[in-house]
Short mmCIF file of C-alpha atoms in Angstrom, two decimals:
data_model
loop_
_atom_site.label_atom_id
_atom_site.label_comp_id
_atom_site.label_asym_id
_atom_site.label_seq_id
_atom_site.Cartn_x
_atom_site.Cartn_y
_atom_site.Cartn_z
CA UNK A 1 8.04 20.20 28.90
CA UNK A 2 10.14 23.29 29.35
CA UNK A 3 8.86 26.81 29.71
CA UNK A 4 10.63 30.12 30.15
CA UNK A 5 11.36 29.18 33.76
CA UNK A 6 11.94 25.46 33.19
CA UNK A 7 15.18 24.77 31.35
CA UNK A 8 15.59 21.36 29.78
CA UNK A 9 12.85 19.20 31.27
CA UNK A 10 13.63 16.34 28.89
CA UNK A 11 10.12 16.03 27.50
CA UNK A 12 9.69 13.59 24.63
CA UNK A 13 7.04 13.55 21.94
CA UNK A 14 5.73 10.14 22.87
CA UNK A 15 3.30 9.36 25.63
CA UNK A 16 2.20 6.57 27.91
CA UNK A 17 1.56 3.21 26.41
CA UNK A 18 4.74 2.79 24.36
CA UNK A 19 4.57 2.21 20.62
CA UNK A 20 0.92 1.26 20.78
CA UNK A 21 -0.17 4.13 23.04
CA UNK A 22 -2.51 6.87 21.89
CA UNK A 23 0.26 9.45 21.70
CA UNK A 24 2.81 7.40 19.82
CA UNK A 25 0.91 5.55 17.12
CA UNK A 26 0.59 6.20 13.40
CA UNK A 27 -1.94 4.31 11.34
CA UNK A 28 -3.08 3.71 7.79
CA UNK A 29 -6.53 2.57 6.78
CA UNK A 30 -8.65 2.55 3.63
CA UNK A 31 -11.14 4.91 5.28
CA UNK A 32 -8.75 7.75 6.13
CA UNK A 33 -10.31 11.08 5.19
CA UNK A 34 -8.78 14.51 4.90
CA UNK A 35 -8.46 16.46 8.10
CA UNK A 36 -6.27 19.31 9.03
CA UNK A 37 -4.73 19.56 5.60
CA UNK A 38 -3.73 15.93 5.12
CA UNK A 39 -5.35 13.44 2.87
CA UNK A 40 -6.39 9.87 3.08
CA UNK A 41 -4.71 6.53 2.93
CA UNK A 42 -5.34 4.42 -0.13
CA UNK A 43 -7.12 1.12 -0.44
CA UNK A 44 -5.98 -2.21 0.80
CA UNK A 45 -7.46 -5.04 -1.19
CA UNK A 46 -4.52 -7.37 -0.65
CA UNK A 47 -3.96 -7.00 3.08
CA UNK A 48 -3.27 -4.50 5.84
CA UNK A 49 -0.41 -2.70 4.08
CA UNK A 50 -1.96 0.51 2.77
CA UNK A 51 -0.23 3.25 0.82
CA UNK A 52 -1.13 6.83 1.80
CA UNK A 53 -2.61 9.13 -0.80
CA UNK A 54 0.07 11.23 -2.57
CA UNK A 55 0.45 14.60 -0.88
CA UNK A 56 -0.70 13.49 2.57
CA UNK A 57 1.38 13.87 5.70
CA UNK A 58 3.10 10.62 6.67
CA UNK A 59 4.45 10.42 10.22
CA UNK A 60 7.12 8.01 11.43
CA UNK A 61 9.72 7.66 14.15
CA UNK A 62 9.35 9.18 17.58
CA UNK A 63 9.97 5.85 19.26
CA UNK A 64 7.20 4.06 17.35
CA UNK A 65 7.57 1.24 14.83
CA UNK A 66 4.41 2.38 13.06
CA UNK A 67 4.18 4.54 9.95
CA UNK A 68 1.02 6.21 8.70
CA UNK A 69 -0.92 9.35 7.94
CA UNK A 70 -1.41 11.97 10.60
CA UNK A 71 -5.21 11.92 10.34
CA UNK A 72 -5.48 8.20 10.95
CA UNK A 73 -3.11 8.34 13.86
CA UNK A 74 -5.51 10.84 15.40
CA UNK A 75 -8.43 8.50 14.66
CA UNK A 76 -6.63 5.60 16.31
CA UNK A 77 -5.84 7.72 19.35
CA UNK A 78 -9.47 8.85 19.57
CA UNK A 79 -10.69 5.23 19.47
CA UNK A 80 -8.30 4.21 22.23
CA UNK A 81 -9.34 7.19 24.34
CA UNK A 82 -13.00 6.27 23.79
CA UNK A 83 -12.20 2.69 24.80
CA UNK A 84 -10.71 3.94 28.08
CA UNK A 85 -13.77 6.12 28.69
CA UNK A 86 -16.06 3.12 28.17
CA UNK A 87 -14.14 1.14 30.77
CA UNK A 88 -14.62 4.01 33.22
CA UNK A 89 -18.35 4.16 32.58
CA UNK A 90 -18.64 0.40 33.04
CA UNK A 91 -17.04 0.71 36.46
CA UNK A 92 -19.52 3.43 37.38
CA UNK A 93 -22.46 1.30 36.23
CA UNK A 94 -21.13 -1.63 38.24
CA UNK A 95 -21.20 0.58 41.32
CA UNK A 96 -24.79 1.59 40.52
CA UNK A 97 -25.78 -2.06 40.10
CA UNK A 98 -24.30 -2.78 43.51
CA UNK A 99 -26.81 -0.38 45.07
CA UNK A 100 -29.81 -2.37 43.80
CA UNK A 101 -31.70 -4.39 46.43
CA UNK A 102 -33.95 -6.10 43.89
CA UNK A 103 -32.43 -9.25 42.31
CA UNK A 104 -32.47 -9.44 38.50
CA UNK A 105 -35.19 -12.14 38.26
CA UNK A 106 -37.57 -9.80 40.08
CA UNK A 107 -37.03 -6.78 37.83
CA UNK A 108 -40.08 -5.17 36.24
CA UNK A 109 -40.08 -3.12 33.02
CA UNK A 110 -40.03 0.04 35.15
CA UNK A 111 -37.19 -1.15 37.41
CA UNK A 112 -33.98 1.02 37.13
CA UNK A 113 -31.90 -2.13 37.31
CA UNK A 114 -33.13 -3.14 33.87
CA UNK A 115 -32.01 0.20 32.39
CA UNK A 116 -28.60 -0.17 34.03
CA UNK A 117 -28.26 -3.69 32.60
CA UNK A 118 -29.16 -2.44 29.09
CA UNK A 119 -26.65 0.40 29.37
CA UNK A 120 -23.98 -2.09 30.46
CA UNK A 121 -24.64 -4.28 27.42
CA UNK A 122 -24.46 -1.25 25.13
CA UNK A 123 -21.13 -0.23 26.66
CA UNK A 124 -19.83 -3.77 26.20
CA UNK A 125 -20.58 -3.51 22.48
CA UNK A 126 -18.90 -0.10 22.21
CA UNK A 127 -15.86 -1.36 24.11
CA UNK A 128 -15.44 -4.33 21.81
CA UNK A 129 -15.96 -2.31 18.64
CA UNK A 130 -13.56 0.50 19.57
CA UNK A 131 -10.88 -2.01 20.47
CA UNK A 132 -11.37 -3.88 17.18
CA UNK A 133 -11.17 -0.69 15.12
CA UNK A 134 -8.10 0.60 16.99
CA UNK A 135 -6.33 -2.73 16.58
CA UNK A 136 -7.20 -2.78 12.87
CA UNK A 137 -5.64 0.65 12.38
CA UNK A 138 -2.57 -0.38 14.35
CA UNK A 139 -2.20 -3.57 12.32
CA UNK A 140 -2.41 -1.63 9.07
CA UNK A 141 0.21 0.84 10.26
CA UNK A 142 2.46 -1.97 11.43
CA UNK A 143 2.18 -3.62 8.03
CA UNK A 144 3.05 -0.40 6.24
CA UNK A 145 5.95 0.27 8.60
CA UNK A 146 7.33 -3.25 8.23
CA UNK A 147 7.05 -3.09 4.44
CA UNK A 148 8.82 0.28 4.38
CA UNK A 149 11.65 -0.94 6.64
CA UNK A 150 12.05 -4.18 4.69
CA UNK A 151 12.23 -2.31 1.38
CA UNK A 152 14.76 0.14 2.82
CA UNK A 153 16.92 -2.69 4.16
CA UNK A 154 16.88 -4.49 0.82
CA UNK A 155 17.76 -1.41 -1.20
CA UNK A 156 20.54 -0.45 1.22
CA UNK A 157 22.03 -3.94 1.08
CA UNK A 158 21.84 -4.14 -2.72
CA UNK A 159 23.24 -0.62 -3.03
CA UNK A 160 26.12 -1.38 -0.67
CA UNK A 161 27.15 -4.57 -2.46
CA UNK A 162 26.74 -3.02 -5.93
CA UNK A 163 28.81 0.02 -4.96
CA UNK A 164 31.49 -2.19 -3.45
CA UNK A 165 31.73 -4.19 -6.67
CA UNK A 166 31.92 -0.98 -8.70
CA UNK A 167 34.74 0.12 -6.43
CA UNK A 168 36.63 -3.08 -7.11
CA UNK A 169 36.18 -2.53 -10.84
CA UNK A 170 37.39 1.01 -10.30
CA UNK A 171 40.79 -0.33 -9.27
CA UNK A 172 41.31 -1.60 -12.79
CA UNK A 173 39.98 1.64 -14.27
CA UNK A 174 42.38 3.70 -12.18
CA UNK A 175 45.36 1.66 -13.29
CA UNK A 176 44.40 2.27 -16.90
CA UNK A 177 43.38 5.93 -16.69
CA UNK A 178 45.18 7.31 -13.63
CA UNK A 179 47.28 9.89 -15.50
CA UNK A 180 44.25 11.08 -17.49
CA UNK A 181 42.14 11.50 -14.32
CA UNK A 182 44.94 13.42 -12.62
CA UNK A 183 45.21 15.82 -15.55
CA UNK A 184 41.45 16.26 -15.63
CA UNK A 185 41.33 17.03 -11.90
CA UNK A 186 43.96 19.73 -12.29
CA UNK A 187 41.97 21.25 -15.15
CA UNK A 188 38.74 21.27 -13.13
CA UNK A 189 40.39 22.91 -10.14
CA UNK A 190 42.00 25.50 -12.39
CA UNK A 191 38.62 26.32 -13.87
CA UNK A 192 37.06 26.67 -10.41
CA UNK A 193 39.84 28.98 -9.28
CA UNK A 194 39.51 31.07 -12.43
CA UNK A 195 35.77 31.47 -11.89
CA UNK A 196 36.32 32.47 -8.24
CA UNK A 197 38.94 35.02 -9.31
CA UNK A 198 36.49 36.58 -11.80
CA UNK A 199 33.83 36.80 -9.07
CA UNK A 200 31.23 34.92 -11.06
CA UNK A 201 30.97 31.89 -8.79
CA UNK A 202 27.69 30.06 -8.72
CA UNK A 203 25.35 31.66 -6.20
CA UNK A 204 22.74 28.93 -6.23
CA UNK A 205 22.57 25.68 -8.14
CA UNK A 206 19.18 24.72 -6.80
CA UNK A 207 17.22 27.93 -6.71
CA UNK A 208 16.01 26.92 -3.26
CA UNK A 209 19.00 25.94 -1.18
CA UNK A 210 18.62 29.17 0.73
CA UNK A 211 15.76 29.89 3.07
CA UNK A 212 12.73 32.08 3.37
CA UNK A 213 9.60 32.35 1.23
CA UNK A 214 11.60 33.61 -1.70
CA UNK A 215 13.96 30.63 -1.65
CA UNK A 216 13.24 28.33 -4.49
CA UNK A 217 12.17 31.15 -6.82
CA UNK A 218 15.67 32.52 -7.38
CA UNK A 219 16.92 29.66 -9.51
CA UNK A 220 18.18 30.58 -12.90
CA UNK A 221 16.64 28.57 -15.69
CA UNK A 222 18.92 26.73 -18.03
CA UNK A 223 19.34 28.16 -21.50
CA UNK A 224 19.74 24.76 -23.13
CA UNK A 225 16.81 22.72 -24.40
CA UNK A 226 13.17 23.45 -24.76
CA UNK A 227 10.79 24.34 -21.93
CA UNK A 228 9.19 20.91 -22.24
CA UNK A 229 12.55 19.20 -21.90
CA UNK A 230 13.40 21.26 -18.83
CA UNK A 231 10.04 20.40 -17.31
CA UNK A 232 10.64 16.70 -17.89
CA UNK A 233 14.08 16.92 -16.30
CA UNK A 234 12.69 18.76 -13.29
CA UNK A 235 9.92 16.20 -12.84
CA UNK A 236 12.44 13.36 -13.14
CA UNK A 237 14.80 14.60 -10.44
CA UNK A 238 11.92 15.37 -8.09
CA UNK A 239 10.36 11.95 -8.52
CA UNK A 240 10.21 10.29 -5.06
CA UNK A 241 11.60 7.06 -6.51
CA UNK A 242 14.61 8.89 -7.91
CA UNK A 243 15.09 10.65 -4.59
CA UNK A 244 15.02 7.29 -2.77
CA UNK A 245 17.60 5.87 -5.16
CA UNK A 246 19.79 8.92 -4.59
CA UNK A 247 19.66 8.29 -0.83
CA UNK A 248 20.91 4.75 -1.45
CA UNK A 249 23.64 6.02 -3.78
CA UNK A 250 24.82 8.64 -1.30
CA UNK A 251 24.81 6.13 1.55
CA UNK A 252 26.82 3.68 -0.59
CA UNK A 253 29.69 5.99 -1.52
CA UNK A 254 31.73 4.65 1.37
CA UNK A 255 31.12 1.10 0.14
CA UNK A 256 32.50 2.05 -3.26
CA UNK A 257 35.54 3.54 -1.52
CA UNK A 258 35.99 0.31 0.46
CA UNK A 259 35.93 -1.67 -2.78
CA UNK A 260 38.36 0.75 -4.37
CA UNK A 261 40.69 0.31 -1.38
CA UNK A 262 40.55 -3.46 -1.80
CA UNK A 263 38.91 -4.29 1.53
CA UNK A 264 37.33 -7.76 1.65
CA UNK A 265 33.56 -7.58 1.17
CA UNK A 266 32.68 -9.07 4.62
CA UNK A 267 34.96 -6.56 6.36
CA UNK A 268 33.55 -3.67 4.32
CA UNK A 269 29.96 -4.63 5.22
CA UNK A 270 30.89 -5.06 8.89
CA UNK A 271 32.40 -1.57 9.07
CA UNK A 272 29.62 0.13 7.09
CA UNK A 273 26.05 1.18 7.86
CA UNK A 274 24.94 -2.46 7.70
CA UNK A 275 27.37 -3.34 10.52
CA UNK A 276 29.12 -1.23 13.14
CA UNK A 277 28.45 2.03 11.29
CA UNK A 278 32.09 3.12 11.38
CA UNK A 279 31.82 4.30 7.79
CA UNK A 280 29.02 6.23 6.13
CA UNK A 281 28.10 9.56 4.58
CA UNK A 282 30.26 11.44 7.08
CA UNK A 283 33.26 9.35 6.06
CA UNK A 284 32.61 10.05 2.39
CA UNK A 285 32.39 13.79 3.11
CA UNK A 286 35.60 13.65 5.13
CA UNK A 287 37.26 11.94 2.19
CA UNK A 288 36.09 14.73 -0.12
CA UNK A 289 37.62 17.29 2.23
CA UNK A 290 40.90 15.39 2.33
CA UNK A 291 41.02 15.26 -1.46
CA UNK A 292 40.00 18.91 -1.84
CA UNK A 293 42.44 20.52 0.58
CA UNK A 294 45.60 19.90 -1.50
CA UNK A 295 43.76 21.28 -4.53
CA UNK A 296 42.74 24.48 -2.72
CA UNK A 297 39.02 23.73 -2.49
CA UNK A 298 36.67 22.97 0.41
CA UNK A 299 39.05 24.63 2.86
CA UNK A 300 37.67 25.91 6.16
CA UNK A 301 38.70 29.28 7.59
CA UNK A 302 38.15 31.25 10.81
CA UNK A 303 34.85 33.16 11.04
CA UNK A 304 33.74 36.42 12.61
CA UNK A 305 30.32 37.74 13.62
CA UNK A 306 28.89 41.07 12.48
CA UNK A 307 27.28 42.77 15.54
CA UNK A 308 23.50 42.63 15.38
CA UNK A 309 23.24 46.42 15.70
CA UNK A 310 24.88 46.77 12.28
CA UNK A 311 21.99 44.79 10.72
CA UNK A 312 19.35 46.80 12.52
CA UNK A 313 17.89 47.29 16.00
CA UNK A 314 15.98 44.49 17.77
CA UNK A 315 12.46 44.03 16.42
CA UNK A 316 9.35 42.98 18.36
CA UNK A 317 8.70 39.25 18.14
CA UNK A 318 5.35 37.57 18.61
CA UNK A 319 5.72 34.14 20.24
CA UNK A 320 5.54 31.44 17.55
CA UNK A 321 2.53 29.17 17.92
CA UNK A 322 3.41 26.43 15.45
CA UNK A 323 5.70 25.22 12.71
CA UNK A 324 4.30 27.70 10.19
CA UNK A 325 5.48 30.59 12.38
CA UNK A 326 8.88 28.94 12.79
CA UNK A 327 9.24 28.39 9.04
CA UNK A 328 8.31 31.98 8.21
CA UNK A 329 11.09 33.41 10.40
CA UNK A 330 14.03 31.48 8.97
CA UNK A 331 16.31 34.07 7.30
CA UNK A 332 15.91 34.34 3.53
CA UNK A 333 18.64 33.90 0.94
CA UNK A 334 20.67 37.11 0.97
CA UNK A 335 24.21 38.29 0.35
CA UNK A 336 24.07 41.06 2.95
CA UNK A 337 21.33 40.26 5.45
CA UNK A 338 21.43 38.02 8.47
CA UNK A 339 21.91 34.28 8.22
CA UNK A 340 20.78 33.78 11.82
CA UNK A 341 17.76 35.19 13.67
CA UNK A 342 17.64 34.93 17.45
CA UNK A 343 14.47 35.64 19.42
CA UNK A 344 14.39 36.15 23.17
CA UNK A 345 11.32 35.57 25.37
CA UNK A 346 10.68 35.80 29.10
CA UNK A 347 12.23 38.07 31.70
CA UNK A 348 15.87 38.85 32.37
CA UNK A 349 16.17 36.25 35.07
CA UNK A 350 14.76 33.31 33.12
CA UNK A 351 14.78 33.92 29.37
CA UNK A 352 14.06 31.37 26.65
CA UNK A 353 15.28 31.54 23.07
CA UNK A 354 14.47 30.48 19.52
CA UNK A 355 17.37 30.36 17.06
CA UNK A 356 16.63 30.29 13.31
CA UNK A 357 19.38 29.31 10.86
CA UNK A 358 19.17 29.93 7.12
CA UNK A 359 20.36 27.75 4.25
CA UNK A 360 23.26 27.77 1.81
CA UNK A 361 24.05 31.10 0.17
CA UNK A 362 27.23 30.36 -1.83
CA UNK A 363 27.97 27.27 -3.93
CA UNK A 364 31.53 27.94 -5.03
CA UNK A 365 33.98 25.20 -3.99
CA UNK A 366 36.63 27.83 -3.16
CA UNK A 367 35.89 29.50 0.17
CA UNK A 368 35.48 33.28 -0.01
CA UNK A 369 33.69 35.54 2.52
CA UNK A 370 30.48 33.54 2.96
CA UNK A 371 30.46 30.80 5.67
CA UNK A 372 27.07 29.46 4.47
CA UNK A 373 28.79 27.89 1.46
CA UNK A 374 29.58 24.56 -0.16
CA UNK A 375 32.61 24.12 2.09
CA UNK A 376 30.42 24.33 5.18
CA UNK A 377 27.97 21.89 3.60
CA UNK A 378 30.62 19.22 3.10
CA UNK A 379 32.35 19.96 6.41
CA UNK A 380 29.09 19.71 8.35
CA UNK A 381 28.14 16.42 6.69
CA UNK A 382 31.63 15.20 7.63
CA UNK A 383 30.66 15.97 11.25
CA UNK A 384 33.39 18.56 11.59
CA UNK A 385 33.12 22.16 12.80
CA UNK A 386 31.99 24.03 9.70
CA UNK A 387 32.23 27.81 9.31
CA UNK A 388 28.45 28.21 9.57
CA UNK A 389 28.35 26.03 12.70
CA UNK A 390 31.00 28.13 14.41
CA UNK A 391 29.27 31.34 13.32
CA UNK A 392 25.96 30.22 14.87
CA UNK A 393 27.67 29.37 18.15
CA UNK A 394 29.36 32.78 18.19
CA UNK A 395 26.06 34.54 17.47
CA UNK A 396 24.30 32.64 20.26
CA UNK A 397 26.99 33.57 22.74
CA UNK A 398 26.98 37.21 21.61
CA UNK A 399 23.18 37.34 21.93
CA UNK A 400 23.51 36.45 25.59
CA UNK A 401 22.26 32.86 25.59
CA UNK A 402 23.50 31.18 28.75
CA UNK A 403 24.18 27.45 29.14
CA UNK A 404 21.07 26.95 31.30
CA UNK A 405 18.61 28.89 29.14
CA UNK A 406 16.10 26.75 27.21
CA UNK A 407 16.68 27.02 23.45
CA UNK A 408 14.75 25.80 20.40
CA UNK A 409 16.86 25.50 17.24
CA UNK A 410 15.18 25.81 13.84
CA UNK A 411 16.72 25.63 10.39
CA UNK A 412 16.26 24.96 6.68
CA UNK A 413 18.61 23.01 4.42
CA UNK A 414 22.19 23.56 5.64
CA UNK A 415 20.68 25.62 8.45
CA UNK A 416 18.70 22.60 9.64
CA UNK A 417 21.85 20.49 9.69
CA UNK A 418 23.64 23.18 11.70
CA UNK A 419 20.66 23.55 14.08
CA UNK A 420 20.75 19.82 14.80
CA UNK A 421 24.51 19.87 15.35
CA UNK A 422 24.30 22.87 17.68
CA UNK A 423 21.65 21.07 19.73
CA UNK A 424 23.78 17.92 19.75
CA UNK A 425 26.88 19.83 20.88
CA UNK A 426 25.58 20.17 24.45
CA UNK A 427 26.90 23.72 24.86
CA UNK A 428 23.38 25.05 25.32
CA UNK A 429 20.21 23.64 26.91
CA UNK A 430 18.29 22.65 23.81
CA UNK A 431 14.68 21.67 24.48
CA UNK A 432 13.56 21.07 20.87
CA UNK A 433 14.80 21.07 17.27
CA UNK A 434 12.84 21.66 14.05
CA UNK A 435 14.38 21.12 10.62
CA UNK A 436 12.98 21.68 7.13
CA UNK A 437 14.57 19.90 4.17
CA UNK A 438 17.82 19.31 6.05
CA UNK A 439 20.45 16.61 5.39
CA UNK A 440 20.56 15.97 9.13
CA UNK A 441 19.38 12.37 9.32
CA UNK A 442 22.75 11.05 10.46
CA UNK A 443 23.09 13.59 13.31
CA UNK A 444 22.54 11.77 16.63
CA UNK A 445 19.47 12.91 18.56
CA UNK A 446 19.29 12.59 22.32
CA UNK A 447 16.42 10.42 23.56
CA UNK A 448 15.06 13.36 25.59
CA UNK A 449 15.34 16.03 22.87
CA UNK A 450 12.06 16.37 20.91
CA UNK A 451 12.93 16.75 17.25
CA UNK A 452 10.64 17.27 14.26
CA UNK A 453 12.26 16.68 10.87
CA UNK A 454 10.08 17.86 7.98
CA UNK A 455 11.06 16.36 4.64
CA UNK A 456 9.56 16.32 1.17
CA UNK A 457 9.85 13.00 -0.61
CA UNK A 458 10.47 14.90 -3.86
CA UNK A 459 13.31 16.96 -2.32
CA UNK A 460 16.85 15.79 -3.06
CA UNK A 461 18.60 17.67 -0.27
CA UNK A 462 17.51 15.68 2.83
CA UNK A 463 18.80 12.43 1.32
CA UNK A 464 22.31 13.92 1.03
CA UNK A 465 22.62 13.28 4.75
CA UNK A 466 22.33 9.55 4.16
CA UNK A 467 20.28 7.09 6.15
CA UNK A 468 18.30 8.55 9.05
CA UNK A 469 19.62 7.43 12.43
CA UNK A 470 17.03 5.81 14.68
CA UNK A 471 15.97 7.88 17.69
CA UNK A 472 13.07 7.71 20.11
CA UNK A 473 12.81 11.51 19.98
CA UNK A 474 13.09 12.17 16.23
CA UNK A 475 9.67 12.52 14.62
CA UNK A 476 9.87 12.54 10.81
CA UNK A 477 7.00 14.13 8.87
CA UNK A 478 7.10 13.53 5.13
CA UNK A 479 4.98 14.77 2.23
CA UNK A 480 5.30 14.83 -1.53
CA UNK A 481 5.08 18.56 -2.14
CA UNK A 482 4.22 18.37 -5.84
CA UNK A 483 2.33 15.09 -5.95
CA UNK A 484 -0.58 16.68 -7.77
CA UNK A 485 0.47 20.30 -8.36
CA UNK A 486 2.45 21.31 -11.46
CA UNK A 487 6.11 22.15 -10.96
CA UNK A 488 7.04 25.86 -11.09
CA UNK A 489 8.71 26.85 -14.34
CA UNK A 490 12.44 27.51 -14.20
CA UNK A 491 13.02 26.19 -10.68
CA UNK A 492 15.47 23.31 -10.39
CA UNK A 493 14.41 21.96 -7.00
CA UNK A 494 11.04 23.50 -6.11
CA UNK A 495 10.29 20.95 -3.39
CA UNK A 496 13.31 22.23 -1.47
CA UNK A 497 12.17 25.84 -1.32
CA UNK A 498 10.70 27.34 1.82
CA UNK A 499 7.54 28.22 -0.08
CA UNK A 500 6.75 24.52 -0.33
CA UNK A 501 7.90 23.80 3.23
CA UNK A 502 5.78 26.65 4.57
CA UNK A 503 2.70 24.94 3.12
CA UNK A 504 3.68 21.65 4.74
CA UNK A 505 4.21 23.46 8.04
CA UNK A 506 0.67 24.87 7.84
CA UNK A 507 -0.68 21.36 7.30
CA UNK A 508 1.28 20.10 10.29
CA UNK A 509 -0.15 22.87 12.47
CA UNK A 510 -3.66 21.85 11.43
CA UNK A 511 -2.98 18.17 12.00
CA UNK A 512 -4.82 16.30 14.79
CA UNK A 513 -1.87 13.89 15.18
CA UNK A 514 -1.23 13.68 18.95
CA UNK A 515 2.56 13.95 18.84
CA UNK A 516 2.42 17.00 16.57
CA UNK A 517 -0.11 18.58 18.91
CA UNK A 518 2.21 17.76 21.81
CA UNK A 519 5.07 19.54 20.06
CA UNK A 520 2.96 22.67 19.62
CA UNK A 521 2.25 22.53 23.34
CA UNK A 522 5.98 22.27 24.07
CA UNK A 523 6.63 25.29 21.86
CA UNK A 524 3.96 27.37 23.62
CA UNK A 525 5.26 26.43 27.06
CA UNK A 526 8.83 27.29 26.11
CA UNK A 527 8.26 30.76 24.65
CA UNK A 528 5.27 31.76 26.78
CA UNK A 529 2.64 34.25 25.67
CA UNK A 530 4.41 37.59 26.10
CA UNK A 531 6.07 39.38 23.19
CA UNK A 532 9.81 39.06 22.82
CA UNK A 533 12.56 40.65 20.72
CA UNK A 534 14.38 39.38 17.63
CA UNK A 535 17.85 40.21 16.31
CA UNK A 536 19.66 39.29 13.09
CA UNK A 537 23.25 38.11 12.97
CA UNK A 538 25.68 37.60 10.11
CA UNK A 539 28.91 35.69 9.96
CA UNK A 540 31.78 36.07 7.53
CA UNK A 541 34.93 34.15 6.81
CA UNK A 542 38.24 35.63 7.88
CA UNK A 543 41.10 35.09 5.38
#
């Protein structure tokens, strides 16, 4: 782990024992009970594959093949720790037995040797039972993980082939309607430019794509249809099954493009996510940029940083103790405030830093002054240097972060994607990354960079990053934010707002899951216990 004086120690979230060790195992069992804000697993009448209760924290990744609730992972770890303790006590009792000079046949009821023998038998029973229970939890988690991976593989394969076939059919459609589509595209672009010229571009299409506790509450409600109809639409698009299908659709856009281009199906599959991974969501985003540039949309520009003093003097910063603190400090949606908050801890000689990056502020396809816009969204997904990415790097340099200083990057939505890309850039010594509702699944994560990705299964935005890349250091914590609670009225994507993610962060902080506890320890060691100072930074596009 890295502290203020220990840059980049390469600590991972796992522990000894590999995928079945106490610090890297998730489990599901019918007897999971609520603890630390997470609920139980379901029942398993047909085998070891058990579905977690809606609304509970489900932990996966981090180098483990297991998937399960946080509470049961803690139970499994406790059982394995108890098993190790029993082995130690048996060794001690064996040493005590070795001191006896009276052979067993000569023991009397008052002989200490008889008590030692009884204690040994009791420990044998405890050892066997703890091992059986731990293995049962592991087996259940393995079954759930295997079922989840098998289902994902099937849906990805079906989605890829279906999209490819639709692309091939699209060739015929283009031949028949090419002129009409061209005219329609010109009309759409003209309308976008006219809206931008009037200054009434869309500020937020989700009501929660920005960050901060207020994000998610700023959505404008549609004026069409009844309240009941709007509620049904909101519930439909936040349904976890719909969100999963959207992930497949987004990941299959490149397959449709391959079909449209006339590539043979075997070659298309070999180049896609199912093969060498040369195509994918990033390729689809790059294609969107290539199509948009000639039309005057999705164009990147240079960026500049507003000095932090303009946004206010440095403010005292209490060291964050968990994910709830990190979530609460991500800059809120604003047209004039900072998009980046940078906190400094430690002394002048060996400082450590926490960088918080906010979410999308502008949704117009034509770039204006705001770098946290739709253009940066598409550019970042395309794995190119977006305006918001460049602005964060400039702010970090201006704040005085040196290449050897330990840094923790935190972000929500687009900000989470940018935080992951900054950490992946290698310019700074990143020791951890935390993302909330970010489409950052395809961003590579170093094996020695602890990463916690918090996602709601009823949030559309994370799936826009496509299929999550496997990494031994990426720990994914999922929860259905509105599994049982009613959806807020007039909010398009409530599960994406920081209000919902702040609640999930509180549950994570209260979780007994060993890897989540380990991450809180890494955070404490990095920032220390002394107060620091925080500054706000704002970037703007330069025409």
